[in-house]
Amino acid sequence: MRQIQIRRRPRTTTTRRQTQTLDLRTPSGRPLPF
């Protein structure tokens, strides 16, 4: 299911969403998911 969604959507959107979550988690003071 995840592979189909990633294949349908461009890779740029996935990278941008991951950077936003990391940026929001950094100032929050929570441990990074990666």
Short mmCIF file of N, CA and C in Angstrom, two decimals:
data_model
loop_
_atom_site.label_atom_id
_atom_site.label_comp_id
_atom_site.label_asym_id
_atom_site.label_seq_id
_atom_site.Cartn_x
_atom_site.Cartn_y
_atom_site.Cartn_z
N MET A 1 0.85 -1.20 0.00
CA MET A 1 0.00 0.00 0.00
C MET A 1 0.89 1.26 0.00
N ARG A 2 1.92 1.23 0.80
CA ARG A 2 2.78 2.43 0.86
C ARG A 2 3.57 2.56 -0.43
N GLN A 3 4.00 1.45 -0.99
CA GLN A 3 4.79 1.53 -2.22
C GLN A 3 3.95 2.15 -3.34
N ILE A 4 2.67 1.79 -3.42
CA ILE A 4 1.81 2.32 -4.50
C ILE A 4 1.66 3.83 -4.33
N GLN A 5 1.48 4.28 -3.10
CA GLN A 5 1.29 5.73 -2.88
C GLN A 5 2.57 6.49 -3.24
N ILE A 6 3.70 5.97 -2.83
CA ILE A 6 4.97 6.65 -3.13
C ILE A 6 5.20 6.68 -4.64
N ARG A 7 4.83 5.59 -5.31
CA ARG A 7 5.04 5.52 -6.76
C ARG A 7 4.11 6.51 -7.46
N ARG A 8 2.91 6.66 -6.97
CA ARG A 8 1.94 7.57 -7.63
C ARG A 8 2.35 9.03 -7.38
N ARG A 9 2.80 9.32 -6.20
CA ARG A 9 3.15 10.74 -5.90
C ARG A 9 4.63 10.97 -6.20
N PRO A 10 4.99 12.16 -6.57
CA PRO A 10 6.41 12.46 -6.86
C PRO A 10 7.28 12.30 -5.61
N ARG A 11 8.54 12.05 -5.81
CA ARG A 11 9.44 11.86 -4.66
C ARG A 11 9.69 13.20 -3.97
N THR A 12 9.54 14.29 -4.67
CA THR A 12 9.80 15.60 -4.05
C THR A 12 8.82 15.85 -2.90
N THR A 13 7.56 15.46 -3.08
CA THR A 13 6.57 15.69 -2.01
C THR A 13 6.93 14.86 -0.77
N THR A 14 7.37 13.63 -0.99
CA THR A 14 7.71 12.78 0.16
C THR A 14 8.90 13.40 0.92
N THR A 15 9.89 13.87 0.17
CA THR A 15 11.06 14.45 0.84
C THR A 15 10.64 15.72 1.59
N ARG A 16 9.80 16.52 1.00
CA ARG A 16 9.40 17.79 1.65
C ARG A 16 8.60 17.46 2.92
N ARG A 17 7.77 16.47 2.88
CA ARG A 17 6.95 16.14 4.07
C ARG A 17 7.87 15.62 5.18
N GLN A 18 8.85 14.82 4.82
CA GLN A 18 9.75 14.28 5.85
C GLN A 18 10.57 15.41 6.48
N THR A 19 11.00 16.36 5.68
CA THR A 19 11.80 17.46 6.24
C THR A 19 10.94 18.30 7.19
N GLN A 20 9.68 18.51 6.82
CA GLN A 20 8.82 19.32 7.70
C GLN A 20 8.62 18.62 9.03
N THR A 21 8.38 17.33 9.02
CA THR A 21 8.15 16.62 10.29
C THR A 21 9.42 16.68 11.13
N LEU A 22 10.58 16.52 10.49
CA LEU A 22 11.83 16.56 11.26
C LEU A 22 12.05 17.97 11.82
N ASP A 23 11.75 18.98 11.01
CA ASP A 23 11.94 20.37 11.47
C ASP A 23 11.01 20.68 12.64
N LEU A 24 9.78 20.18 12.56
CA LEU A 24 8.82 20.47 13.64
C LEU A 24 9.19 19.68 14.90
N ARG A 25 9.80 18.52 14.73
CA ARG A 25 10.14 17.70 15.90
C ARG A 25 11.43 18.23 16.55
N THR A 26 12.30 18.85 15.77
CA THR A 26 13.57 19.34 16.34
C THR A 26 13.31 20.42 17.40
N PRO A 27 12.56 21.49 17.09
CA PRO A 27 12.31 22.54 18.08
C PRO A 27 11.46 22.04 19.25
N SER A 28 10.65 21.05 18.99
CA SER A 28 9.76 20.53 20.05
C SER A 28 10.60 19.90 21.17
N GLY A 29 11.77 19.39 20.83
CA GLY A 29 12.63 18.78 21.85
C GLY A 29 12.38 17.28 21.94
N ARG A 30 11.72 16.72 20.94
CA ARG A 30 11.45 15.26 20.97
C ARG A 30 12.53 14.53 20.17
N PRO A 31 12.80 13.28 20.46
CA PRO A 31 13.83 12.52 19.73
C PRO A 31 13.41 12.31 18.28
N LEU A 32 14.36 12.37 17.38
CA LEU A 32 14.04 12.20 15.96
C LEU A 32 13.64 10.75 15.69
N PRO A 33 12.70 10.57 14.76
CA PRO A 33 12.23 9.21 14.43
C PRO A 33 13.32 8.40 13.73
N PHE A 34 14.26 9.08 13.07
CA PHE A 34 15.29 8.34 12.34
C PHE A 34 16.48 8.04 13.24
#
